[in-house]
Amino acid sequence: MLMCDMRTKDSTPRLILWLCLGFLILGIEFVQCGVTYDRKALLINGQRRILFSGSIHYPRSTPDMWEGLIQKAKDGGIDVIETYVFWNLHEPSPGKYDFDGRNDLVRFVKTIHKAGLYAHLRIGPYVCAEWNFGGFPVWLKYVPGISFRTDNEPFKRAMQGFTERIVELMKSENLYESQGGPIILSQIENEYGRQGQLLGAEGHNYMTWAAKMAIATETGVPWVMCKEDDAPDPVINTCNGFYCDSFAPNKPYKPTIWTEAWSGWFTEFGGPIHHRPVQDLAFAVARFIQKGGSFVNYYMYHGGTNFGRTAGGPFVTTSYDYDAPIDEYGLIRQPKYGHLKELHKAIKMCEKALVSTDPVVTSLGSNQQAHVYTSESGDCSAFLANYDTESAAKLLFNNVHYNVPPWSISILPDCRNAVFNTAKVGVQTSQMEMLPTKTANFKWQSYLEDLSSLDDSSTFTTQGLLEQINVTRDTSDYLWYMTRENRRFTYRGKINLHSGTNKIALLSVAVGLPNVGGHFESWNTGILGPVALHGLSQGKLDLTWQKWTYQVGLKGEAMNLAYPTNTPSIGWMDASLTVQKPQPLTWHKTYFDAPEGDEPLALDMEGMGKGQIWVNGESIGRYWTVIANGDCDHCSYTGTYKQNKCLSGCGQPTQRYYHVPRSWLKSSQNLLVIFEELGGNPSSVSLVKRSVSGVCAEVSEYHPNIKNWQLESYGKGETFHRPKVHLKCSNGQAISAIKFASFGTPLGKCGSYQQGECHADTSYDILEKMCVGKARCVVTISNSNFGKDPCPNVFKRLTVEAVCSPETNLRP
């Protein structure tokens, strides 16, 4: 075995997790070393790296999407793809494993490797992730004597078995970096710190055991624990949150890693959509890097979709978009994607200085600082920060003045030229819309879920009310509770009772199992009581301890109505007979042909209430058109971000559109099945496509420009490269019109721009000439380009809003 030098240039000792292999090819000796770390950064093959990572969870998209998502991440400056490993997907019953389809973890990791990126495998196996039951399989709840996430032998035995199963699977495919694969990090447990504190000694013992168990798997790469201040050596404790610039690892020889930089927030049915301004996200990342951070993972970089019944919460939506740089459908979200891409470029220009030394911090004002990195080899990089939430600052640094907007950081890779500012967004904003497809109107058939015809062989009766998960084992969202009561009382009310025996049937509907906390074995759901009749002549009648009959699931589920090979015609009727007076608990089905094109597709569930959707037997997920409540009137990028700061969609359905992967479709005769719980009308349901309808851009005449610094650094002169506006529609589209254009001092925001006091009259003509009819265009921001200076000695910008249309619509 070849021994590697265990000291850095600055003689800093580092904790080593080496696996070094020497081998001979054609007489030339190559050295391949595994992943290690010191206080500055992870070292890959002995080299310190500043790494940007993005969370993409493989089951939240389809395998045909993976390559495109990973490539877009790479193009956006991402070095590492992070994913959880979902225990309940891979081991749905004890000892029975599933790694097919969306669960094909090996294929996903190999796709990462093929793209030339690294991987971070967060095995957990508790994942939280707004995922059903936190990723735990429900069968684990019924292991005798089990207690979750504590010093409990049955739980530890099961957790160790699954962890070792995943590690061995990765090893068998040579997927760890120590084997030449892409995996450079693994995580054990997940955000355990607070839970461990509540449990005291048992929590600490469990956490220590988990760390030792993980290390014993000998992966050849470091292990991390997020939000775990007590993580024992050699495990690295890491940070999760909206900001992590105040975080420091628990030992001075460990690197500073941000495992979850929250790019947005998840959505819950009944709530609005959360947005995190990219200016604030970029500011948070730059703050972390300037303080010595070296690894940032965006949670999420692509959120995707909670297909089937995988959403947790409860009440987490089927969409897991997360306001991520790549949206739920796999399309680039601008300006978030492009602005972060420029941030990554700027920081990578500083990498040599950042990993070589510690910063010298200098005050430049009451709320302003400079962090300066200067290496022994002469590399110098600086971060100029303005923490003021209201006022821009004119900062004097190295005898040069720099204008830094509020709540922002300017990055100077050479300690001279500002190539990027976190608050100055120079990339376009893409306006996304759901547009009609040419799919013919759906012709619906309906089937009423008939409670009176329940199969006695599928029911059982017992005394009192039972907890739902105990009965269903989470095989269905639905559980019927039924009892009978003789009418031996006088009742005044609106319910219809008849003489003799009355049947009372209650349907309990789960909307995802909780995903946060500990002691999952004690969690309950369903109708837990009391159940009583009030307003009777003799007072309240408690039915809690009556004999109740139970049936798991729906009759339509038992008949496999959602599957193409199991759609019996018995009981289906023309929906025109039912939509005039919609009934709850109704199945609806129709067939449709796949629309042309490659735009992502969705179902518009307008007019429906709540239920589930299947296409060709694949579960799209739960739908619910409940109206969102919240305050959507205020948003600013400045000031500390919290998830309720910037909201949209108030007064509208929380989720109206539901992703239909194109890979699930055939060219024709696709079966769409909907189970409607509340009584919605399917006549308004339609298939739509997601596309860019327009683009906006706003760039100042002195916008920071990376090219200027690059040319000067390579000794090619001091030529100033003027900033440019870049406009680009989606594939298959072109710019069909210029909706707004102004070089001067325009006002407003994308969708509602207005001319300011200064405006070049040629603005529209120039933009139309250079952009209309093209898929993309570039316009240089200069006075000469617009004929003359429209307002001398005034700081100007070019603002544009363009309309995107299919190229076929523009052909003569």
Coordinates of C-alpha atoms in Angstrom, one line a residue, residues 76 120 249 308 340 342 367 403 800:
G76 CA -25.5 25.0 -13.5
H120 CA -23.5 12.1 -1.6
P249 CA -17.9 21.9 13.3
G308 CA -48.3 7.6 -5.4
L340 CA -26.6 30.6 -8.8
E342 CA -22.9 32.7 -12.0
N367 CA -22.8 46.8 8.8
N403 CA -21.1 50.1 -4.7
V800 CA -37.0 43.8 -21.7

